[in-house]
Amino acid sequence: MKQASNAHHTTPDDDCITRQKRSFSPSRRMIGHIAIVGAGIAGLSAALTLHDAGVPCTLYEASDRVGGRIHSATHWSQQQSAEWCGEYIDSDHSTILALARRFRLPLLETHHAHGEDTGIKYQLLGRSYTFGELTRSFQEIAPRVLEQYHQIDPATTWDHYTPMAAMLDHMSTYDWIERYIPDGHASPTGMLLDTLYTTLYGVDTWEQSAMNLVTYLGYLLAHSPQSALSSSIDVSYRIAGGNQRLPEAIAASLPEDAIRLRHRLVAIKRHANDRVTLTFDTERGFQDISCEYALLTLPFSALREVDYRKAGFDTLKQKAIAELGYGTNSKLILQFDARPWQRIFQNHSFQSDRLQAIWEATTGQQGEGGILVHFTGGTKGRLYAPAAPYTTTNEPEHADLLRHYARDTLEQLETLLPGLSDHFTGKAALSYPTGDPFIRGSYACWLVGQVTSFCGYEGARQGPILFAGEHCANEMQGFMEGGAQEGVRAAREILRDCAVSVEQPL
């Protein structure tokens, strides 16, 4: 958690957790078979780290492609691209940026947090606002946010938190807005915060912990006050040609037989000698794989469907797997033959309490036309009912439903941009990761009470079984960077066990 303070609190469950851990002696481990489950950015980063150190491993991926939540939609006219899921790379996402440099993938600058105070940025409670207007009204509540933020430890975890963190964690974001924002949700500031944090975390504000708002907003206020109503401190990027190029480049750099696609994990068993058996459902039936180390990078929302009763997980790990919240973000992606929004929307993005979030996906890309993303979370993100998680109008069986969704969005945008519908090309796509059987949600989010229950334990290893993914990244939860960081971290744990140098660069 991004916080700042010093108090320490140890929960009464510490001894209970310890008692249920089985002994494990990594000093006696030899380098044997290392199995990585999931070929998303966490699994690929882990495999690359091991490969760089000369240690072989095998990735087992349930789907028919690599990349996980990093995959690009490239079917658009004018050779434009958009992202089905993971999209923005911030300037402090050092791991992703290092990987992009390593594989010589050019970046497109997509967003400046400090744009000029011009153009419509928000539409709330039936009125339009510029960035400057809401920034000025927001200054009234900034001192309260910072006061709470500075009473939260930057290293907040389930066993290390302050009284302020405990209070905020057991309050919902919705209730925080009602209590600390003058006029609550009846004010434009309150509605903006509700909209921002519903889309940012993908969960309705009445379900998510108020720690999410105070830590994120407090961090922005403390480090870059002018960015407080944004989701980035400075500049954001995408990879030219689509972010999917990064996982594909990593996969191509690994040995040819290092990745096994269409291997869905169904069971985990840890034996008395600490070897692990993973059971996969494959095209040839069920297959057991024995390994010295198993690194699980699949989201907990998917791990819940795996039989891990014989994996020896302790009670707190089981609680985290079973209960960690997941967003229900969706993206409705629309292509136009022009970009009329550029004269209206500041920084080519827009927030609304009705629409939630709109942004341009083609900033920096060639072509006269452009692509808008309608990004929703919480209940609104769940309301779509597609027949498949990723659909386009190029597929006749999905075209009518997607154009119906497009008309609804365009009807609302017409109040700001009259005539926008005339520029819609009819090309649309819908990303609904909640319906993806290998993901079951957009990304992790702490619900009310979860920060002080198991935050920081998501990535805790269980003997020879390790965990990685954005859901294990306290500070980078929900970001591609979080997945990459955690993959590297877990791989280096294995290397340290086996007394192999971990100084190899990405």
Coordinates of C-alpha atoms in Angstrom, one line a residue:
M1 CA 0.0 0.0 0.0
K2 CA 1.3 3.5 -0.8
Q3 CA 1.2 5.1 2.6
A4 CA 3.3 6.9 5.1
S5 CA 3.5 6.4 8.9
N6 CA 5.2 4.1 11.5
A7 CA 2.9 2.3 13.9
H8 CA 2.9 -1.5 13.9
H9 CA 0.1 -3.9 14.8
T10 CA 0.4 -7.7 15.1
T11 CA -2.8 -9.7 14.8
P12 CA -3.7 -12.4 17.2
D13 CA -3.8 -14.9 14.3
D14 CA 0.0 -14.9 13.8
D15 CA 0.5 -18.1 15.9
C16 CA -2.4 -19.8 14.2
I17 CA -0.9 -19.2 10.8
T18 CA 2.5 -20.4 11.8
R19 CA 1.2 -23.6 13.3
Q20 CA -0.4 -24.6 10.1
K21 CA 2.7 -24.1 7.9
R22 CA 4.6 -27.3 7.0
S23 CA 8.3 -27.2 7.3
F24 CA 10.3 -26.7 4.1
S25 CA 14.0 -26.7 3.7
P26 CA 15.0 -24.8 0.5
S27 CA 18.7 -25.2 1.4
R28 CA 18.4 -28.9 0.5
R29 CA 16.7 -28.3 -2.8
M30 CA 18.3 -29.3 -6.1
I31 CA 17.3 -27.6 -9.4
G32 CA 14.7 -30.0 -10.8
H33 CA 11.6 -29.4 -12.8
I34 CA 10.1 -26.0 -12.3
A35 CA 6.5 -25.6 -13.5
I36 CA 5.0 -22.2 -14.0
V37 CA 1.2 -22.1 -14.3
G38 CA 0.0 -19.3 -16.5
A39 CA 1.7 -17.6 -19.5
G40 CA 0.6 -14.1 -18.8
I41 CA 3.1 -11.3 -18.0
A42 CA 3.8 -12.7 -14.5
G43 CA 4.6 -16.3 -15.8
L44 CA 6.5 -15.0 -18.8
S45 CA 8.6 -12.6 -16.7
A46 CA 9.4 -15.4 -14.3
A47 CA 10.4 -17.8 -17.1
L48 CA 12.6 -15.1 -18.6
T49 CA 14.3 -14.5 -15.3
L50 CA 15.0 -18.2 -14.9
H51 CA 16.1 -18.5 -18.5
D52 CA 18.5 -15.6 -18.1
A53 CA 20.1 -17.5 -15.1
G54 CA 20.4 -20.7 -17.1
V55 CA 17.6 -22.5 -15.2
P56 CA 15.1 -24.3 -17.4
C57 CA 11.3 -24.3 -16.7
T58 CA 8.1 -25.0 -18.4
L59 CA 5.0 -22.8 -18.6
Y60 CA 1.6 -24.3 -18.7
E61 CA -1.1 -22.1 -20.1
A62 CA -4.9 -22.9 -20.1
S63 CA -5.8 -20.9 -23.2
D64 CA -4.5 -21.2 -26.8
R65 CA -2.2 -18.1 -26.6
V66 CA 0.3 -16.4 -24.4
G67 CA -0.1 -13.0 -22.8
G68 CA -3.0 -13.5 -20.4
R69 CA -4.6 -10.1 -19.9
I70 CA -2.2 -8.4 -22.3
H71 CA -3.7 -9.0 -25.7
S72 CA -4.5 -6.5 -28.5
A73 CA -7.4 -6.0 -30.9
T74 CA -5.7 -5.3 -34.2
H75 CA -8.6 -5.9 -36.6
W76 CA -9.4 -2.2 -37.0
S77 CA -9.2 -0.1 -40.2
Q78 CA -6.2 2.1 -40.9
Q79 CA -3.9 -0.4 -39.1
Q80 CA -5.0 0.9 -35.7
S81 CA -5.0 -1.1 -32.5
A82 CA -6.7 -1.2 -29.1
E83 CA -6.3 -3.3 -26.0
W84 CA -8.7 -5.9 -24.8
C85 CA -7.4 -5.6 -21.2
G86 CA -4.1 -4.2 -20.0
E87 CA -3.5 -0.8 -21.6
Y88 CA -1.5 1.9 -19.9
I89 CA 2.2 1.8 -19.0
D90 CA 3.1 4.7 -16.6
S91 CA 6.5 6.3 -16.4
D92 CA 7.3 4.5 -13.1
H93 CA 6.5 1.0 -14.5
S94 CA 10.2 0.2 -14.6
T95 CA 9.9 -3.5 -15.2
I96 CA 7.6 -3.2 -18.2
L97 CA 9.6 -0.4 -19.6
A98 CA 12.8 -2.4 -19.2
L99 CA 11.2 -5.3 -21.0
A100 CA 10.1 -3.0 -23.8
R101 CA 13.6 -1.7 -24.2
R102 CA 15.1 -5.1 -24.1
F103 CA 12.9 -6.3 -27.0
R104 CA 13.2 -3.0 -28.8
L105 CA 9.5 -2.3 -28.8
P106 CA 8.7 1.4 -29.5
L107 CA 6.3 3.2 -27.2
L108 CA 3.5 5.7 -28.0
E109 CA 3.0 8.5 -25.6
T110 CA -0.7 8.5 -24.9
H111 CA -1.5 10.9 -21.9
H112 CA -0.2 13.9 -20.1
A113 CA -1.5 14.2 -16.5
H114 CA -0.7 17.9 -16.6
G115 CA -2.5 19.2 -19.6
E116 CA -3.8 22.7 -20.1
D117 CA -6.9 23.7 -18.2
T118 CA -9.1 23.6 -21.3
G119 CA -11.9 21.4 -22.6
I120 CA -14.5 19.3 -20.9
K121 CA -13.2 16.6 -18.6
Y122 CA -16.2 15.6 -16.5
Q123 CA -20.0 15.4 -16.7
L124 CA -21.6 15.0 -13.3
L125 CA -25.1 15.5 -11.9
G126 CA -26.3 16.8 -15.3
R127 CA -23.5 19.5 -15.7
S128 CA -20.2 19.6 -17.6
Y129 CA -17.0 20.7 -15.8
T130 CA -13.5 21.4 -16.9
F131 CA -10.5 19.9 -15.1
G132 CA -9.7 23.3 -13.5
E133 CA -13.2 23.8 -12.1
L134 CA -13.3 20.5 -10.2
T135 CA -9.7 20.8 -9.1
R136 CA -10.5 24.1 -7.4
S137 CA -13.5 22.5 -5.6
F138 CA -11.5 19.5 -4.7
Q139 CA -9.0 21.6 -2.7
E140 CA -11.5 21.7 0.1
I141 CA -11.2 18.0 0.9
A142 CA -7.5 17.5 0.1
P143 CA -6.4 18.3 3.7
R144 CA -8.6 15.6 5.2
V145 CA -7.3 13.0 2.7
L146 CA -3.7 13.9 3.5
E147 CA -4.3 13.8 7.2
Q148 CA -5.6 10.3 7.0
Y149 CA -2.9 9.2 4.4
H150 CA -0.1 10.3 6.7
Q151 CA -1.5 8.1 9.5
I152 CA -1.2 5.0 7.3
D153 CA 2.0 2.9 7.1
P154 CA 3.5 2.7 3.6
A155 CA 4.1 -1.0 4.2
T156 CA 0.6 -1.8 5.4
T157 CA -0.1 -5.6 5.4
W158 CA -2.4 -8.0 7.2
D159 CA 0.0 -8.1 10.2
H160 CA 1.3 -4.6 10.1
Y161 CA -1.1 -1.7 10.1
T162 CA -2.1 1.4 12.0
P163 CA -5.4 2.2 13.8
M164 CA -6.2 4.6 11.0
A165 CA -5.7 1.8 8.4
A166 CA -7.9 -0.5 10.4
M167 CA -10.7 2.2 10.6
L168 CA -10.5 2.9 6.9
D169 CA -10.3 -0.8 5.9
H170 CA -13.6 -1.5 7.7
M171 CA -15.3 1.4 5.9
S172 CA -16.5 1.3 2.3
T173 CA -15.4 3.9 -0.2
Y174 CA -19.0 4.9 -0.6
D175 CA -19.4 5.5 3.1
W176 CA -16.1 7.5 3.1
I177 CA -17.5 9.8 0.4
E178 CA -20.7 10.3 2.4
R179 CA -18.8 11.0 5.6
Y180 CA -16.0 13.2 4.4
I181 CA -17.2 15.0 1.2
P182 CA -19.5 17.9 1.8
D183 CA -22.9 16.9 0.5
G184 CA -21.5 13.4 -0.3
H185 CA -22.8 11.9 -3.5
A186 CA -25.0 14.9 -4.1
S187 CA -21.9 17.0 -4.8
P188 CA -19.9 16.9 -8.1
T189 CA -16.7 16.1 -6.1
G190 CA -18.4 13.1 -4.4
M191 CA -19.8 11.8 -7.6
L192 CA -16.5 12.2 -9.4
L193 CA -14.7 10.2 -6.7
D194 CA -17.3 7.5 -6.8
T195 CA -17.0 7.2 -10.6
L196 CA -13.2 7.3 -10.6
Y197 CA -12.8 4.6 -8.0
T198 CA -15.5 2.4 -9.4
T199 CA -13.7 2.3 -12.7
L200 CA -10.2 2.3 -11.3
Y201 CA -10.8 -0.7 -9.1
G202 CA -13.7 -2.2 -11.1
V203 CA -15.9 -2.8 -8.0
D204 CA -18.8 -0.7 -6.8
T205 CA -17.7 1.7 -4.1
W206 CA -20.1 0.2 -1.4
E207 CA -18.1 -3.0 -1.7
Q208 CA -14.5 -1.9 -1.8
S209 CA -12.3 -0.8 1.2
A210 CA -11.9 2.9 1.8
M211 CA -8.2 2.2 2.0
N212 CA -8.2 2.0 -1.8
L213 CA -9.3 5.6 -2.1
V214 CA -7.2 7.1 0.7
T215 CA -4.0 5.3 -0.3
Y216 CA -4.2 6.1 -4.0
L217 CA -5.6 9.6 -3.7
G218 CA -3.3 10.4 -0.8
Y219 CA -0.3 9.2 -2.8
L220 CA -1.2 11.5 -5.7
L221 CA -1.9 14.5 -3.5
A222 CA 1.4 14.0 -1.6
H223 CA 3.5 13.6 -4.8
S224 CA 1.7 15.5 -7.5
P225 CA -1.3 17.5 -6.2
Q226 CA -2.3 18.6 -9.8
S227 CA -2.8 14.9 -10.7
A228 CA -5.2 14.1 -7.9
L229 CA -8.2 13.8 -10.2
S230 CA -6.3 11.7 -12.6
S231 CA -5.0 8.1 -12.4
S232 CA -1.4 8.9 -13.3
I233 CA 1.2 11.3 -12.1
D234 CA 2.8 12.2 -15.4
V235 CA 2.9 10.4 -18.7
S236 CA 1.4 7.1 -19.9
Y237 CA 2.4 4.9 -22.8
R238 CA 1.3 2.0 -25.0
I239 CA 3.4 -0.2 -27.1
A240 CA 3.2 0.7 -30.8
G241 CA 1.3 -1.9 -32.7
G242 CA -0.3 -3.3 -29.5
N243 CA 0.8 -4.3 -26.0
Q244 CA 0.5 -7.9 -27.1
R245 CA 3.8 -7.6 -28.8
L246 CA 5.6 -7.7 -25.4
P247 CA 4.4 -11.1 -24.2
E248 CA 4.9 -12.5 -27.7
A249 CA 8.5 -11.2 -27.8
I250 CA 9.2 -12.8 -24.4
A251 CA 7.7 -16.1 -25.5
A252 CA 9.7 -16.1 -28.7
S253 CA 12.9 -15.6 -26.7
L254 CA 12.3 -18.8 -24.6
P255 CA 13.2 -22.3 -25.8
E256 CA 10.7 -23.7 -28.3
D257 CA 9.4 -26.4 -26.0
A258 CA 9.1 -24.2 -22.9
I259 CA 5.4 -23.3 -23.3
R260 CA 2.5 -25.8 -23.3
L261 CA -0.7 -24.3 -24.4
R262 CA -4.2 -25.7 -23.7
H263 CA -3.2 -27.0 -20.3
R264 CA -5.8 -26.1 -17.7
L265 CA -4.8 -26.7 -14.1
V266 CA -7.4 -28.7 -12.2
A267 CA -5.6 -30.0 -9.1
I268 CA -2.5 -29.5 -6.9
K269 CA -1.0 -32.0 -4.5
R270 CA 2.0 -31.5 -2.3
H271 CA 3.7 -34.7 -1.2
A272 CA 5.5 -35.5 2.0
N273 CA 8.9 -35.2 0.3
D274 CA 7.8 -31.7 -0.9
R275 CA 7.5 -32.6 -4.5
V276 CA 4.4 -31.2 -6.2
T277 CA 2.0 -32.9 -8.6
L278 CA 0.0 -30.7 -10.9
T279 CA -2.9 -32.2 -12.8
F280 CA -3.9 -30.6 -16.1
D281 CA -6.8 -31.0 -18.4
T282 CA -5.4 -31.1 -21.9
E283 CA -6.5 -32.0 -25.4
R284 CA -5.2 -35.5 -24.7
G285 CA -7.0 -35.9 -21.4
F286 CA -5.8 -35.4 -17.9
Q287 CA -2.1 -35.3 -17.4
D288 CA 0.0 -35.3 -14.1
I289 CA 3.2 -33.3 -14.0
S290 CA 5.6 -33.7 -11.1
C291 CA 7.9 -30.8 -10.2
E292 CA 10.2 -29.5 -7.5
Y293 CA 8.7 -26.0 -7.7
A294 CA 5.3 -24.9 -8.8
L295 CA 4.8 -21.2 -9.5
L296 CA 1.1 -20.3 -9.7
T297 CA 0.5 -17.1 -11.6
L298 CA -3.2 -17.5 -12.5
P299 CA -5.6 -15.1 -10.8
F300 CA -7.2 -16.2 -7.5
S301 CA -10.6 -15.8 -9.2
A302 CA -9.5 -18.7 -11.5
L303 CA -7.5 -20.6 -8.8
R304 CA -10.8 -21.0 -6.8
E305 CA -11.9 -23.5 -9.5
V306 CA -8.8 -25.7 -8.9
D307 CA -8.8 -28.5 -6.4
Y308 CA -6.1 -27.5 -4.0
R309 CA -7.3 -29.4 -0.9
K310 CA -4.1 -31.5 -1.0
A311 CA -1.8 -28.6 -1.6
G312 CA -1.1 -28.0 2.1
F313 CA -2.1 -24.3 2.0
D314 CA -2.5 -22.7 5.4
T315 CA -5.8 -21.1 6.5
L316 CA -4.8 -17.5 5.6
K317 CA -3.7 -18.5 2.1
Q318 CA -7.0 -20.3 1.6
K319 CA -8.9 -17.3 2.8
A320 CA -7.1 -15.0 0.4
I321 CA -7.7 -17.3 -2.5
A322 CA -11.4 -17.7 -1.7
E323 CA -12.2 -14.1 -0.9
L324 CA -10.0 -11.6 -2.7
G325 CA -12.2 -9.2 -4.6
Y326 CA -12.0 -8.9 -8.4
G327 CA -13.3 -6.1 -10.6
T328 CA -15.9 -6.5 -13.3
N329 CA -14.5 -3.9 -15.7
S330 CA -15.6 -4.0 -19.4
K331 CA -14.5 -2.1 -22.5
L332 CA -16.8 -1.2 -25.3
I333 CA -14.5 -0.2 -28.1
L334 CA -15.8 1.9 -31.1
Q335 CA -14.0 3.1 -34.3
F336 CA -14.8 6.4 -36.0
D337 CA -13.7 7.9 -39.4
A338 CA -12.6 11.2 -37.6
R339 CA -11.6 12.4 -34.1
P340 CA -14.1 15.2 -33.3
W341 CA -13.6 14.6 -29.6
Q342 CA -10.2 16.1 -29.6
R343 CA -11.6 19.7 -29.6
I344 CA -13.8 18.9 -26.5
F345 CA -12.1 16.3 -24.2
Q346 CA -9.0 17.4 -22.3
N347 CA -6.2 14.9 -22.8
H348 CA -8.6 12.9 -25.0
S349 CA -10.4 11.4 -22.0
F350 CA -13.6 12.1 -20.2
Q351 CA -15.4 11.0 -17.0
S352 CA -19.2 10.9 -16.4
D353 CA -21.4 9.6 -13.6
R354 CA -23.6 8.0 -16.3
L355 CA -21.0 6.7 -18.7
Q356 CA -18.2 6.3 -16.2
A357 CA -15.0 6.7 -18.4
I358 CA -14.3 7.4 -22.0
W359 CA -10.8 7.7 -23.6
E360 CA -9.1 7.6 -26.9
A361 CA -7.2 4.4 -27.7
T362 CA -5.5 5.8 -30.8
T363 CA -3.5 8.8 -29.4
G364 CA -0.3 8.8 -31.4
Q365 CA -1.5 6.2 -33.9
Q366 CA -1.7 6.9 -37.6
G367 CA -4.9 7.5 -39.5
E368 CA -7.6 10.2 -39.7
G369 CA -10.0 8.1 -37.8
G370 CA -9.8 7.1 -34.2
I371 CA -11.0 4.7 -31.5
L372 CA -12.8 5.5 -28.3
V373 CA -13.0 3.1 -25.3
H374 CA -16.1 3.2 -23.1
F375 CA -14.7 1.8 -19.8
T376 CA -17.0 0.6 -17.1
G377 CA -16.7 -1.1 -13.7
G378 CA -18.8 -2.5 -10.9
T379 CA -22.5 -3.1 -11.7
K380 CA -22.3 -1.2 -15.0
G381 CA -19.4 -3.4 -16.1
R382 CA -21.3 -6.5 -15.3
L383 CA -24.5 -5.4 -17.2
Y384 CA -23.2 -6.6 -20.6
A385 CA -24.4 -10.0 -21.7
P386 CA -22.1 -11.1 -24.6
A387 CA -22.0 -14.7 -25.8
A388 CA -18.2 -14.7 -25.5
P389 CA -15.7 -12.6 -23.5
Y390 CA -14.1 -10.9 -26.5
T391 CA -16.3 -10.2 -29.4
T392 CA -16.3 -7.9 -32.5
T393 CA -18.7 -6.8 -35.2
N394 CA -16.5 -8.7 -37.7
E395 CA -18.2 -11.8 -36.3
P396 CA -21.8 -11.8 -37.7
E397 CA -23.2 -13.6 -34.6
H398 CA -22.1 -10.8 -32.4
A399 CA -22.6 -7.7 -34.6
D400 CA -26.2 -6.8 -33.8
L401 CA -25.7 -6.9 -30.0
L402 CA -22.5 -4.8 -30.2
R403 CA -24.1 -2.2 -32.4
H404 CA -27.0 -2.0 -29.9
Y405 CA -24.5 -1.3 -27.1
A406 CA -22.7 1.2 -29.3
R407 CA -26.0 3.1 -30.0
D408 CA -26.6 3.4 -26.2
T409 CA -23.2 4.9 -25.6
L410 CA -23.3 7.2 -28.6
E411 CA -26.7 8.5 -27.6
Q412 CA -25.3 9.7 -24.3
L413 CA -22.1 11.1 -25.9
E414 CA -24.2 13.1 -28.4
T415 CA -25.1 15.6 -25.7
L416 CA -21.5 16.7 -25.6
L417 CA -20.5 15.9 -29.2
P418 CA -23.5 16.4 -31.5
G419 CA -23.0 14.5 -34.7
L420 CA -20.5 12.0 -33.3
S421 CA -22.8 9.1 -34.4
D422 CA -22.4 10.2 -38.0
H423 CA -18.7 9.4 -37.8
F424 CA -19.2 5.9 -36.3
T425 CA -17.9 3.3 -38.8
G426 CA -20.0 0.5 -37.4
K427 CA -16.9 -1.3 -36.2
A428 CA -17.1 -2.2 -32.5
A429 CA -15.6 -4.7 -30.0
L430 CA -16.5 -5.7 -26.5
S431 CA -14.1 -6.9 -23.8
Y432 CA -15.8 -8.7 -21.0
P433 CA -13.1 -10.5 -18.9
T434 CA -15.6 -11.4 -16.2
G435 CA -16.9 -13.9 -18.7
D436 CA -13.4 -15.3 -19.5
P437 CA -13.2 -18.7 -17.9
F438 CA -9.4 -18.4 -17.4
I439 CA -9.7 -15.0 -15.7
R440 CA -13.2 -14.5 -14.1
G441 CA -12.7 -10.8 -13.7
S442 CA -10.6 -7.8 -14.7
Y443 CA -8.0 -7.5 -11.8
A444 CA -7.8 -7.7 -8.0
C445 CA -9.3 -5.3 -5.6
W446 CA -9.4 -5.3 -1.8
L447 CA -13.0 -5.3 -0.5
V448 CA -14.1 -4.0 2.9
G449 CA -11.9 -5.5 5.6
Q450 CA -9.5 -7.4 3.3
V451 CA -6.5 -5.1 3.6
T452 CA -6.1 -5.9 7.3
S453 CA -7.2 -9.5 6.8
F454 CA -4.7 -10.7 4.2
C455 CA -3.1 -7.9 2.2
G456 CA 0.5 -8.9 1.5
Y457 CA -0.2 -12.6 2.0
E458 CA -1.5 -13.2 -1.5
G459 CA 2.1 -13.7 -2.7
A460 CA 3.4 -15.6 0.4
R461 CA 4.8 -18.9 -0.7
Q462 CA 3.7 -22.3 0.6
G463 CA 6.8 -24.3 0.7
P464 CA 7.7 -25.4 -2.9
I465 CA 4.5 -23.7 -4.2
L466 CA 5.0 -20.0 -5.1
F467 CA 2.5 -17.3 -6.2
A468 CA 2.9 -14.3 -8.6
G469 CA 0.6 -12.0 -10.5
E470 CA -0.8 -8.5 -10.2
H471 CA -3.0 -9.8 -7.3
C472 CA 0.2 -10.3 -5.3
A473 CA 1.6 -6.8 -5.9
N474 CA 0.7 -4.5 -3.0
E475 CA 1.7 -1.2 -4.7
M476 CA 1.0 -2.2 -8.3
Q477 CA -2.1 -4.3 -7.9
G478 CA -4.1 -4.2 -11.1
F479 CA -1.3 -3.1 -13.3
M480 CA 0.7 -5.0 -15.9
E481 CA 3.7 -3.7 -14.0
G482 CA 2.5 -5.6 -10.9
G483 CA 2.3 -8.9 -12.8
A484 CA 5.8 -8.4 -14.2
Q485 CA 7.4 -7.4 -10.9
E486 CA 5.9 -10.3 -9.1
G487 CA 7.0 -12.8 -11.7
V488 CA 10.6 -11.6 -11.4
R489 CA 10.3 -11.7 -7.6
A490 CA 9.0 -15.2 -7.4
A491 CA 11.6 -16.5 -9.9
R492 CA 14.4 -15.0 -7.9
E493 CA 13.1 -16.7 -4.8
I494 CA 13.5 -20.0 -6.6
L495 CA 17.0 -19.0 -7.7
R496 CA 18.0 -18.1 -4.2
D497 CA 16.8 -21.5 -2.9
C498 CA 19.0 -23.2 -5.5
A499 CA 22.0 -20.9 -4.8
V500 CA 21.9 -19.5 -8.3
S501 CA 22.9 -15.8 -8.9
V502 CA 19.9 -13.5 -9.1
E503 CA 21.8 -10.6 -10.4
Q504 CA 20.8 -11.3 -14.0
P505 CA 19.1 -8.2 -15.6
L506 CA 15.8 -8.4 -17.4

